[in-house]
Every structure is written in C-alpha cells, then in structure tokens.
Amino acid sequence: MITRKVTRKWEKLPGKNTFCCDGRVMMGRQKGVFYLTLFLIVGTCSLFFAFECPYLAVHLSPAIPVFAVLLFVFVMAMLLRTSFSDPGVLPRALQEEANFIEMEIEAANGNVMAGQRPPPRIKNVQINNQIVKLKYCYTCKIFRPPRASHCSICDNCVDRFDHHCPWVGNCVGKRNYRYFYLFTLSLSLLTIYIFTFNIVHVVLREYRNIFEHVVSLTPHCTVLEVLVCFFTLWSVVGLTGFHTYLISLNQTTNEDIKGSWSGKNRVQNPYSHKNIIKNCCEVLCSPTYPSVLDRRGVMLEDLSSPTSSDASAASTHKSSNPVSQTTKSSAPLIPNEHTPDEAKPGIGAGTQKSTSSPKEEKPPSPTSPNAVAPAVIKESSH
Amino acid sequence: MAETHSLQDLRQAAVASKVFVQRDYTSGTICKFQTKFPAELESRIDKQQFEETIQTLNNLYADAEKLGGRSYLEGCLACLTAYTIFLCMETHYEKVLKKIAKYIQEQNEKIYAPLGLLLTDPIERGLRVVEITIFEDRSIGSR
C-alpha cells in the first residue's frame, strides 16, 4: 500500500523565502529588522494611546484618539500586507522549458569555438520605440521579463522589482508596491500626527502649569515619542517623497539606481505614459495582479517513488484544472516501479541533457549589489 | 480511418515533445503571447486555428489588465477598506483567469486533444509561456 502524505506546493518552492500559516504568508529570509519596525510602530503608538490620548481627548477633542486609531490600523494593515504577500515572484523554469530555451540560445549563437567565451545571453525587444534588453537568469533559467530582476536575498526573480526592503522583511515588487507606498505614506502621516500632538500636549501642560503654579514633569514617554517620531520623520517622509517621484515617472527604484532611463543616449522610459496622473493611476489603481506561485496547491507525492526534479508535474492545481493532470499517468503506482514519465525517452533525455550540456556558471545576480543598495541608500540619505 | 484521441486517451499516451510559446513584450509588460506559429506544430494543426486560440487568450488577458473606470473604482474602493475587501470579493483579474481556464479546457476537449496535443494554462508556468505538449500520434492515417 502506498501512503500518500499531503504536501503543499510551498514546501517545495526553491528560493530562500519563509512561509507561515501553511503557505498563506510569504516573507523574505531575514526578519529581524521587520520585528524592529513592528516594535517601533506598536510601541510608540501604545505610549501615545496610553499617555497622550486621555489628556488630549478630555482637553481638546475625543476625535484625536479616534483618528489616531484609524490611522494606526491602516498603517498596520499596509505593513502586514506588504510583508506577507508574494511580491510577484516568477517561478523557475521546469526542466523541459529550460531545455527548450537552451536549444533556442544555442541555435541563435551558432558554433562557438572551443576556448572562446560564449556571447552573453541577451534578447532584444522593442517596446514603444525603445530597445530593451532582456537578460537571462542562470538561477531561474528564464529570460527575465522587462522590469523583472533577481533578488539575491530571496533568490527569486521578481516582476517589476523595486528593491528588497529589510524594514518590511520582503521584496517590493509588482504585487505589493502599492501597499508599500501606502504604508510609507500613512506612516508619514501617523508620525507627523503623533509628533504634532506630543508638542501640543507638552505646550498645553506647561501653559496650564504656569497658571496653576504646579510643577509637573513632562512624562518621559512624551520625550521618547518625540525622539522616535523626529528620527522617523526624516527617513519615512523622505522615502515617501522619493517614491511619489518614482510613481509619477513610472519608474522603479532599481531602474533609478541603475540609471536605465536617465536620458543619456536619448533613452527614455518606454513604460511611462508621459502623464503624471496616468502614471499614478497605473501604479496605484491598476488591477491587482494575481500570484502565479500556487503556494497552497496540493502536491500528490508518492513517498516510495524516487524524488524527481519535476515534482510539480505530479501536482494537482487547487482549482482543479484537469488539463494539468494529464501530463502524468493517472494509473496507480506500484512501489519501486518507474513512473511512465521517467521511462519515456523524451523527458529522460531532457534530464540527461542538462548534465552533459556545457553551461557557463556565472555569478548568480548582476543586480545583487542593487538589491542591497536601495535599502542602504534608503537608510542613509532619507 | 484516422484515430482521434480524447482527453482521457491522452493520459495513457507517450509525450513526444513540448513546444513553448513565449511572451510578446512589444506592447510593454502586459500579458501577451506570440502568435507566431511554431514549426513543430505544422504537421499537427491548422495555423489559423492555432493563431485564433492564442489571439483569444491575448484578448482575455488584455481585458483582465485593462486600465479603465472599472479598475480604478475597484482600486479606490479596496484602498478605502484597507484592502480587506479582497478577503470576501474576487478581483476582476481572478475572474478572468477562471474564464481563461475554462476556455483552455474547452479548446483542449474540442480541438487539441483529438489532434494529440495539449495546451497547459499559462498560469501554471508563471504566465511566462503557453506550453503545448505533443503526444505521439498512434493513428495509422494522417491526423
């Protein structure tokens, strides 16, 4: 008898992501700074609600804490949405697709003399009268779509890659860019709000004290909050401004850093609509792109069969598209018997070809310094 | 007499090869597939038929990604509810993806399976390629 254990696809996904809640939550590898972000936001807001709000609600208006709560909830929702969602990861090519692309490349390059370096794997595409170069990703074995980039921290190609943000513990890409932007925007507002009302609180107390001749010490919490808000203001408000500028031009941080559309040699951004409003609408209000990583799909794994690299061929899509099942035989498998796929010459030759074909091992990601740099630049100058 | 395959028969058939129809990026980053007819399919299917399938897929994806009043409304409404509305409501894109899945299944049952071919939904390949599996043709006559 064969014991089948239910494995979900997220358990077999390559890359260095962390998954929680049985695949519902997807984050980057390093989460330490994300916990710090959570601590700072929740901590500062708790102090504000505990110490400032009672005084302000009574002496000014009860609307102040209500609005603060709404803003706080929105900030947390945006932060969690950015951190926990799939940024737009492109799944790696399966064996047959990788072989197909290899054959195409070899056909395009022709015969390379022994000892000579094969030419770089680049495809040229014309988009809006601009020649855009599509680079080949050696890790994912695909030609990256335009605007996609490989994140070395998460070890994935991400669509419309912006940057890897350690503060949210995840990459920022096509699917979660708007949540990231709204997070920085609402956090700026929350920081300004708390900062302002701290000052108001201090002023009010001191003002009343002068009349009441009572010496009261400004609570240490207020001072702490003011300090946190002051430093946060400079970085977060600056970052929001920077991303507003990028959105109005329909550019990503990655493109900005690399100077892809800087204007020299008359290169212009082919993705921009040349209209600020249209660009903003496209980035913030375009249809929500679905995740192409089927994280929660169930994989039908036979424990006794040899583990094949093409495990997903045996999986069933969660929304039960029967087409995907027909690539593998649905006949029950006897233990230790090769599956029909492995016996077939077509696919078998494919797996053998990958080991014998000379592949040049290049360093994984030319954009790896860029993946870290935006985060660094974010901290220092903003 | 030519033997036609049904979707059930294909499960027992042997895979001869696979063809991958790549993305067409000339209109930008929107999801669009090349309508160029692959050489490997020349003996199996009508060029017209193939192009029609790909064109219909392209139109469906274009509808999913269209920027218009509907998408702006959906975006603004979602933002106001801090995107919690997507916990109960399906996005327009997801609805179109279901339509596409149905269309592909239909095409497979009616046109491609009888010819010994199988289309894979691009969503299973990260919306990168349309994978067409070519099965060994066991029929004695042509097609």
Coordinates of C-alpha atoms in Angstrom, one line a residue:
Chain A
M1 CA 0.0 0.0 0.0
I2 CA 1.2 3.5 -0.8
T3 CA 0.9 6.1 1.9
R4 CA 0.3 9.5 0.5
K5 CA 1.0 12.5 2.6
V6 CA -0.4 15.8 1.7
T7 CA 2.3 18.3 0.8
R8 CA 1.6 21.7 -0.3
K9 CA 3.5 23.3 -3.1
W10 CA 5.1 26.0 -0.9
E11 CA 7.1 23.3 0.8
K12 CA 8.9 22.5 -2.4
L13 CA 9.4 26.0 -3.8
P14 CA 13.0 26.9 -4.4
G15 CA 14.3 30.2 -3.2
K16 CA 15.0 31.5 0.3
N17 CA 11.6 32.6 1.4
T18 CA 10.0 31.9 4.7
F19 CA 6.4 30.6 4.7
C20 CA 3.9 30.7 7.5
C21 CA 0.3 29.6 8.1
D22 CA 0.6 26.7 5.7
G23 CA 1.7 28.8 2.8
R24 CA -0.7 31.8 3.3
V25 CA 2.1 34.1 4.4
M26 CA 5.3 34.6 2.4
M27 CA 8.3 36.6 3.6
G28 CA 11.9 37.1 2.9
R29 CA 14.7 35.3 4.8
Q30 CA 15.8 37.9 7.3
K31 CA 13.0 39.0 9.6
G32 CA 15.0 40.8 12.4
V33 CA 14.5 44.3 11.1
F34 CA 10.9 43.7 10.4
Y35 CA 10.3 42.8 14.1
L36 CA 12.1 46.1 14.9
T37 CA 9.7 48.0 12.6
L38 CA 6.7 46.3 14.3
F39 CA 8.1 47.1 17.7
L40 CA 8.7 50.8 17.0
I41 CA 5.3 51.4 15.5
V42 CA 3.3 49.4 18.0
G43 CA 5.4 50.6 20.9
T44 CA 5.2 54.3 20.0
C45 CA 1.5 54.2 19.3
S46 CA 0.8 52.3 22.6
L47 CA 2.6 55.0 24.5
F48 CA 0.7 57.6 22.6
F49 CA -2.7 56.0 23.4
A50 CA -1.8 55.3 27.0
F51 CA -0.3 58.7 28.0
E52 CA -1.2 61.4 25.5
C53 CA -4.7 60.4 24.4
P54 CA -6.5 60.6 27.7
Y55 CA -5.3 64.1 28.3
L56 CA -6.0 65.3 24.7
A57 CA -9.4 63.6 24.5
V58 CA -10.5 65.5 27.6
H59 CA -8.9 68.8 27.0
L60 CA -9.1 69.1 23.2
S61 CA -11.3 66.7 21.4
P62 CA -12.2 63.0 21.5
A63 CA -11.8 62.8 17.7
I64 CA -8.0 62.9 18.2
P65 CA -7.5 59.4 19.5
V66 CA -10.2 58.1 17.2
F67 CA -8.4 59.4 14.1
A68 CA -5.1 58.1 15.5
V69 CA -6.6 54.6 15.9
L70 CA -7.9 54.6 12.3
L71 CA -4.5 55.7 11.0
F72 CA -2.7 53.1 13.2
V73 CA -4.9 50.3 11.9
F74 CA -4.4 51.4 8.3
V75 CA -0.6 51.5 8.8
M76 CA -0.5 48.0 10.3
A77 CA -2.8 46.6 7.6
M78 CA -0.5 48.1 4.9
L79 CA 2.7 46.9 6.6
L80 CA 1.4 43.3 7.1
R81 CA 0.1 43.3 3.5
T82 CA 3.5 44.3 2.2
S83 CA 5.4 41.9 4.3
F84 CA 3.2 38.9 4.0
S85 CA 2.3 38.9 0.3
D86 CA 4.0 37.5 -2.7
P87 CA 5.9 40.4 -4.3
G88 CA 5.5 39.0 -7.8
V89 CA 7.9 36.1 -7.8
L90 CA 8.4 34.4 -11.1
P91 CA 8.5 30.6 -10.8
R92 CA 11.6 28.9 -12.1
A93 CA 11.5 27.2 -15.4
L94 CA 10.8 23.5 -15.3
Q95 CA 13.3 21.1 -17.0
E96 CA 11.6 21.0 -20.4
E97 CA 11.2 24.7 -20.6
A98 CA 14.8 25.3 -19.6
N99 CA 16.0 22.8 -22.2
F100 CA 13.8 24.5 -24.9
I101 CA 15.3 27.9 -24.1
E102 CA 18.8 26.4 -24.1
M103 CA 18.2 24.9 -27.6
E104 CA 17.0 28.3 -28.8
I105 CA 20.0 30.1 -27.4
E106 CA 22.4 27.5 -28.9
A107 CA 20.6 27.9 -32.3
A108 CA 20.9 31.7 -32.1
N109 CA 24.6 31.7 -31.1
G110 CA 25.7 29.2 -33.7
N111 CA 29.0 27.4 -33.2
V112 CA 31.3 28.8 -30.5
M113 CA 35.0 28.0 -31.0
A114 CA 36.5 26.0 -28.2
G115 CA 38.2 28.3 -25.7
Q116 CA 36.1 31.3 -26.7
R117 CA 33.6 32.7 -24.3
P118 CA 30.1 32.3 -25.5
P119 CA 28.3 35.5 -26.1
P120 CA 26.1 36.9 -23.2
R121 CA 22.6 35.7 -23.2
I122 CA 20.5 38.7 -24.1
K123 CA 17.4 39.1 -26.1
N124 CA 16.5 42.5 -27.6
V125 CA 12.9 43.6 -27.6
Q126 CA 11.4 46.8 -29.0
I127 CA 8.9 48.4 -26.7
N128 CA 7.5 51.8 -27.6
N129 CA 10.4 52.5 -30.0
Q130 CA 13.0 51.7 -27.3
I131 CA 15.3 48.7 -27.5
V132 CA 15.0 46.9 -24.1
K133 CA 17.5 44.1 -23.3
L134 CA 16.1 41.0 -21.6
K135 CA 18.8 39.2 -19.6
Y136 CA 19.0 35.5 -19.0
C137 CA 18.8 34.4 -15.3
Y138 CA 21.1 31.5 -14.7
T139 CA 19.4 30.6 -11.4
C140 CA 15.8 30.6 -12.7
K141 CA 16.7 29.5 -16.2
I142 CA 14.5 32.1 -17.9
F143 CA 14.9 35.2 -19.8
R144 CA 13.7 37.8 -17.4
P145 CA 10.6 39.8 -18.5
P146 CA 11.2 43.6 -18.8
R147 CA 11.5 45.3 -15.4
A148 CA 12.0 42.0 -13.6
S149 CA 15.1 41.4 -11.6
H150 CA 16.7 38.7 -9.5
C151 CA 16.8 39.3 -5.7
S152 CA 19.8 37.7 -4.2
I153 CA 18.5 37.8 -0.7
C154 CA 15.3 35.9 -1.6
D155 CA 16.9 34.1 -4.5
N156 CA 13.9 34.7 -6.8
C157 CA 13.2 36.6 -9.9
V158 CA 10.6 39.3 -9.0
D159 CA 8.4 41.0 -11.6
R160 CA 8.7 44.8 -11.6
F161 CA 11.4 44.5 -9.0
D162 CA 11.7 47.7 -6.9
H163 CA 14.0 46.8 -4.1
H164 CA 14.4 44.4 -1.2
C165 CA 13.2 46.2 1.9
P166 CA 14.7 44.9 5.2
W167 CA 12.2 47.1 7.2
V168 CA 9.3 45.1 5.8
G169 CA 11.3 41.9 5.6
N170 CA 10.3 41.2 2.0
C171 CA 11.0 42.2 -1.6
V172 CA 8.9 45.1 -3.0
G173 CA 7.7 44.2 -6.5
K174 CA 4.7 44.3 -8.8
R175 CA 2.2 42.9 -6.4
N176 CA 3.0 44.7 -3.2
Y177 CA 4.4 48.0 -4.4
R178 CA 1.2 49.9 -3.8
Y179 CA 0.9 48.5 -0.3
F180 CA 4.4 49.6 0.4
Y181 CA 3.8 53.1 -0.9
L182 CA 0.6 53.4 1.1
F183 CA 2.5 52.1 4.1
T184 CA 5.2 54.8 3.9
L185 CA 2.6 57.4 3.2
S186 CA 0.3 56.5 6.1
L187 CA 3.3 56.0 8.4
S188 CA 4.5 59.6 7.5
L189 CA 1.0 60.9 8.3
L190 CA 0.9 58.9 11.6
T191 CA 4.4 60.1 12.6
I192 CA 3.6 63.7 11.9
Y193 CA 0.3 63.3 13.7
I194 CA 1.9 61.8 16.8
F195 CA 4.7 64.3 16.7
T196 CA 2.4 67.3 16.5
F197 CA 0.1 66.2 19.3
N198 CA 3.1 65.4 21.5
I199 CA 4.2 69.0 21.1
V200 CA 0.6 70.2 21.6
H201 CA 0.4 68.1 24.8
V202 CA 3.7 69.5 26.2
V203 CA 2.7 73.0 25.4
L204 CA -0.7 72.6 26.9
R205 CA 0.7 71.1 30.1
E206 CA 3.3 73.8 30.5
Y207 CA 0.8 76.5 29.7
R208 CA -1.6 75.2 32.4
N209 CA 1.2 74.8 34.9
I210 CA 2.2 78.4 34.6
F211 CA -1.3 79.4 35.8
E212 CA -1.8 76.6 38.3
H213 CA 1.7 77.0 39.8
V214 CA 2.2 73.3 39.8
V215 CA 5.5 71.9 38.8
S216 CA 4.9 68.8 36.8
L217 CA 7.4 66.7 35.0
T218 CA 6.7 66.1 31.4
P219 CA 6.3 62.3 31.2
H220 CA 9.4 60.6 29.9
C221 CA 7.2 58.8 27.4
T222 CA 6.4 62.0 25.6
V223 CA 10.1 62.7 25.2
L224 CA 10.7 59.2 24.0
E225 CA 7.9 59.5 21.5
V226 CA 9.1 62.9 20.2
L227 CA 12.6 61.4 19.7
V228 CA 11.3 58.4 17.8
C229 CA 9.0 60.5 15.7
F230 CA 11.7 63.0 14.9
F231 CA 14.1 60.5 13.5
T232 CA 11.4 58.5 11.7
L233 CA 10.1 61.7 10.1
W234 CA 13.3 62.4 8.3
S235 CA 13.6 58.9 6.9
V236 CA 10.0 58.0 6.2
V237 CA 8.8 61.3 4.8
G238 CA 11.8 61.5 2.6
L239 CA 11.2 57.9 1.4
T240 CA 7.5 58.7 0.6
G241 CA 8.6 61.8 -1.3
F242 CA 11.1 59.7 -3.3
H243 CA 8.6 57.0 -4.2
T244 CA 6.0 59.7 -5.1
Y245 CA 8.6 61.0 -7.6
L246 CA 9.2 57.5 -8.9
I247 CA 5.5 56.8 -9.3
S248 CA 4.9 60.0 -11.2
L249 CA 7.5 58.8 -13.7
N250 CA 6.5 55.2 -13.6
Q251 CA 10.0 54.0 -12.6
T252 CA 11.3 51.5 -10.1
T253 CA 14.0 52.1 -7.5
N254 CA 16.1 49.5 -9.3
E255 CA 15.8 51.4 -12.7
D256 CA 16.5 54.7 -10.9
I257 CA 19.7 53.4 -9.3
K258 CA 20.9 51.8 -12.5
G259 CA 20.1 54.9 -14.4
S260 CA 18.2 52.9 -17.0
W261 CA 16.1 55.8 -18.2
S262 CA 18.3 58.7 -17.2
G263 CA 18.1 60.3 -20.6
K264 CA 21.6 59.9 -21.9
N265 CA 21.8 58.5 -25.4
R266 CA 18.2 59.6 -25.8
V267 CA 16.9 56.6 -23.8
Q268 CA 13.5 57.3 -22.4
N269 CA 11.3 55.2 -20.2
P270 CA 9.1 53.2 -22.5
Y271 CA 6.6 52.3 -19.8
S272 CA 5.8 55.9 -18.8
H273 CA 2.5 57.3 -20.2
K274 CA 4.2 60.8 -20.2
N275 CA 1.3 61.9 -18.0
I276 CA 1.7 62.1 -14.2
I277 CA -1.9 61.3 -13.4
K278 CA -2.0 58.3 -15.8
N279 CA 1.3 57.0 -14.3
C280 CA 0.0 57.3 -10.8
C281 CA -3.3 55.6 -11.7
E282 CA -1.4 52.8 -13.4
V283 CA 0.9 52.1 -10.4
L284 CA -1.7 52.6 -7.7
C285 CA -5.0 51.7 -9.2
S286 CA -4.2 49.1 -11.8
P287 CA -5.9 45.7 -11.5
T288 CA -4.5 43.6 -8.7
Y289 CA -2.2 41.1 -10.3
P290 CA -2.7 37.5 -9.0
S291 CA 0.1 35.4 -7.5
V292 CA 1.5 33.0 -10.1
L293 CA 3.1 30.9 -7.3
D294 CA 0.4 28.4 -6.4
R295 CA 1.6 28.2 -2.8
R296 CA -1.4 26.3 -1.3
G297 CA -1.9 23.9 -4.1
V298 CA -1.7 20.3 -3.0
M299 CA 1.1 18.1 -4.3
L300 CA 0.3 14.4 -4.8
E301 CA 3.5 13.0 -3.7
D302 CA 4.2 9.3 -3.6
L303 CA 6.6 8.6 -0.8
S304 CA 8.0 5.4 -2.2
S305 CA 8.8 6.8 -5.7
P306 CA 12.2 8.3 -6.4
T307 CA 12.1 12.0 -6.0
S308 CA 12.0 13.6 -9.4
S309 CA 13.1 17.1 -10.0
D310 CA 9.9 17.7 -11.9
A311 CA 7.7 17.2 -8.8
S312 CA 5.2 19.8 -9.9
A313 CA 4.2 17.7 -12.9
A314 CA 2.5 15.3 -10.4
S315 CA 0.6 18.1 -8.6
T316 CA -3.0 19.0 -9.0
H317 CA -3.9 22.6 -9.2
K318 CA -6.1 23.7 -6.4
S319 CA -8.8 25.0 -8.7
S320 CA -8.7 21.5 -10.3
N321 CA -7.8 22.3 -13.9
P322 CA -7.9 18.8 -15.3
V323 CA -5.5 19.7 -18.1
S324 CA -2.6 19.7 -15.7
Q325 CA -3.2 16.1 -14.6
T326 CA -2.9 14.6 -18.0
T327 CA 0.9 15.1 -18.3
K328 CA 1.5 12.3 -15.9
S329 CA -0.2 8.9 -16.0
S330 CA -3.0 8.6 -13.5
A331 CA -2.6 4.8 -13.2
P332 CA -1.8 3.7 -9.6
L333 CA 1.8 3.3 -9.0
I334 CA 3.4 0.1 -7.6
P335 CA 6.3 0.8 -5.2
N336 CA 9.7 0.9 -6.9
E337 CA 8.3 1.0 -10.3
H338 CA 9.4 3.9 -12.5
T339 CA 6.6 6.2 -13.4
P340 CA 5.8 6.2 -17.2
D341 CA 7.3 9.7 -17.5
E342 CA 10.7 8.6 -16.3
A343 CA 10.7 5.6 -18.7
K344 CA 9.9 7.9 -21.7
P345 CA 12.8 8.8 -23.8
G346 CA 11.5 12.3 -24.4
I347 CA 11.7 13.6 -20.8
G348 CA 14.5 11.2 -19.8
A349 CA 16.8 12.7 -22.5
G350 CA 15.9 16.1 -21.2
T351 CA 17.2 15.4 -17.7
Q352 CA 20.4 13.8 -19.1
K353 CA 21.0 16.7 -21.4
S354 CA 21.1 19.2 -18.6
T355 CA 24.1 17.5 -17.0
S356 CA 26.0 17.0 -20.2
S357 CA 25.5 20.3 -21.9
P358 CA 28.2 22.8 -21.1
K359 CA 26.7 25.6 -19.1
E360 CA 28.7 28.6 -18.1
E361 CA 28.3 29.2 -14.4
K362 CA 28.2 32.9 -14.0
P363 CA 27.8 34.7 -10.7
P364 CA 24.1 34.5 -9.9
S365 CA 22.9 38.0 -10.0
P366 CA 24.4 41.1 -11.5
T367 CA 21.8 43.0 -9.6
S368 CA 22.8 41.7 -6.2
P369 CA 24.5 44.9 -5.1
N370 CA 21.5 46.7 -6.2
A371 CA 19.2 44.6 -4.2
V372 CA 21.0 45.7 -1.0
A373 CA 22.0 49.2 -2.1
P374 CA 18.5 50.6 -2.3
A375 CA 17.9 49.6 1.3
V376 CA 21.2 51.1 2.3
I377 CA 20.5 54.3 0.4
K378 CA 17.1 54.5 2.0
E379 CA 18.6 54.4 5.5
S380 CA 21.4 56.9 4.9
S381 CA 20.1 59.7 2.8
H382 CA 16.4 59.6 3.6
Chain B
M1 CA -9.5 5.6 -40.8
A2 CA -7.9 8.3 -38.6
E3 CA -7.9 7.6 -34.9
T4 CA -8.9 10.6 -32.8
H5 CA -7.8 11.0 -29.3
S6 CA -9.9 12.1 -26.5
L7 CA -8.7 13.8 -23.3
Q8 CA -8.9 10.5 -21.5
D9 CA -6.8 8.7 -24.1
L10 CA -4.0 11.3 -23.8
R11 CA -3.4 10.2 -20.2
Q12 CA -2.0 6.9 -21.5
A13 CA -0.2 8.4 -24.4
A14 CA 3.5 9.0 -24.6
V15 CA 4.8 12.5 -24.7
A16 CA 6.8 13.1 -27.9
S17 CA 7.9 16.7 -27.2
K18 CA 6.8 20.1 -25.9
V19 CA 6.7 23.4 -27.5
F20 CA 6.8 26.7 -25.6
V21 CA 5.1 29.8 -27.0
Q22 CA 6.9 32.8 -25.5
R23 CA 5.6 36.1 -24.3
D24 CA 5.3 39.0 -26.7
Y25 CA 6.7 42.1 -25.0
T26 CA 6.5 44.6 -27.9
S27 CA 3.4 46.2 -26.3
G28 CA 5.1 46.6 -22.9
T29 CA 4.8 44.4 -19.8
I30 CA 1.1 43.4 -20.4
C31 CA 0.5 39.7 -20.7
K32 CA 0.5 38.8 -24.4
F33 CA 1.8 35.7 -26.2
Q34 CA 3.4 35.5 -29.6
T35 CA 1.1 34.4 -32.3
K36 CA 4.0 33.1 -34.4
F37 CA 3.2 29.5 -35.5
P38 CA 5.8 27.1 -34.1
A39 CA 7.4 24.8 -36.8
E40 CA 6.8 21.7 -34.7
L41 CA 3.1 22.0 -34.9
E42 CA 3.0 22.3 -38.7
S43 CA 2.0 18.7 -39.3
R44 CA -0.5 18.6 -36.5
I45 CA -2.8 21.6 -36.5
D46 CA -4.1 24.4 -38.7
K47 CA -2.1 27.6 -38.5
Q48 CA -5.4 29.6 -38.5
Q49 CA -6.8 27.6 -35.6
F50 CA -3.7 28.0 -33.5
E51 CA -3.5 31.7 -34.1
E52 CA -7.1 32.1 -33.2
T53 CA -6.6 30.3 -29.9
I54 CA -3.6 32.5 -28.9
Q55 CA -5.4 35.7 -30.0
T56 CA -8.4 34.8 -27.9
L57 CA -6.1 34.2 -24.9
N58 CA -4.4 37.5 -25.6
N59 CA -7.7 39.3 -25.7
L60 CA -8.8 37.8 -22.4
Y61 CA -5.6 38.8 -20.7
A62 CA -5.9 42.3 -22.1
D63 CA -9.4 42.5 -20.7
A64 CA -8.0 41.4 -17.3
E65 CA -5.3 44.1 -17.3
K66 CA -7.2 46.9 -18.8
L67 CA -6.8 50.3 -17.1
G68 CA -10.2 51.9 -17.1
G69 CA -13.0 53.1 -14.9
R70 CA -13.7 49.7 -13.5
S71 CA -10.2 49.0 -12.4
Y72 CA -9.8 52.5 -10.9
L73 CA -13.1 52.0 -9.0
E74 CA -12.0 48.6 -7.7
G75 CA -8.6 50.1 -6.7
C76 CA -10.1 53.0 -4.8
L77 CA -12.8 51.0 -3.1
A78 CA -10.2 48.5 -2.0
C79 CA -7.8 51.2 -0.7
L80 CA -10.6 52.7 1.4
T81 CA -11.3 49.4 3.1
A82 CA -7.5 48.8 3.6
Y83 CA -7.7 46.0 1.1
T84 CA -9.7 43.9 3.4
I85 CA -12.5 43.7 0.8
F86 CA -10.4 41.2 -1.1
L87 CA -11.0 38.7 1.7
C88 CA -14.6 38.4 0.6
M89 CA -14.6 39.6 -3.0
E90 CA -12.7 38.2 -6.0
T91 CA -10.7 40.6 -8.1
H92 CA -11.5 41.2 -11.7
Y93 CA -8.3 39.5 -12.8
E94 CA -9.1 36.4 -10.8
K95 CA -12.5 36.2 -12.5
V96 CA -10.9 36.5 -16.0
L97 CA -8.3 33.8 -15.0
K98 CA -11.2 31.4 -14.3
K99 CA -12.7 32.2 -17.7
I100 CA -9.3 31.5 -19.3
A101 CA -9.0 28.2 -17.5
K102 CA -12.5 27.2 -18.8
Y103 CA -11.6 28.3 -22.4
I104 CA -8.4 26.3 -22.4
Q105 CA -10.2 23.2 -21.2
E106 CA -12.8 23.7 -23.9
Q107 CA -10.2 24.1 -26.6
N108 CA -8.4 21.0 -25.4
E109 CA -11.5 18.9 -25.4
K110 CA -12.8 20.1 -28.8
I111 CA -9.8 20.8 -30.9
Y112 CA -6.4 19.9 -29.4
A113 CA -6.9 16.5 -27.8
P114 CA -8.3 15.0 -30.9
L115 CA -5.1 16.0 -32.7
G116 CA -2.9 14.6 -30.0
L117 CA -2.0 18.0 -28.5
L118 CA -2.5 19.5 -25.1
L119 CA -2.4 23.1 -24.0
T120 CA -1.3 24.0 -20.5
D121 CA -2.8 27.0 -18.8
P122 CA 0.0 29.7 -18.7
I123 CA -0.8 30.4 -15.1
E124 CA 0.8 27.1 -14.2
R125 CA 4.0 28.3 -15.8
G126 CA 4.0 31.7 -14.1
L127 CA 2.3 33.4 -17.1
R128 CA 5.6 33.1 -19.0
V129 CA 4.8 30.5 -21.7
V130 CA 2.0 28.6 -23.3
E131 CA 3.2 25.0 -23.1
I132 CA 1.9 22.7 -25.8
T133 CA 2.5 19.0 -25.2
I134 CA 2.8 17.0 -28.4
F135 CA 1.8 13.4 -27.9
E136 CA 3.0 10.5 -30.1
D137 CA 0.5 10.1 -32.8
R138 CA -0.6 6.4 -32.7
S139 CA -3.1 6.9 -35.5
I140 CA -2.4 4.9 -38.7
G141 CA -3.8 7.5 -41.1
S142 CA -2.6 11.1 -41.1
R143 CA -4.2 13.2 -38.3

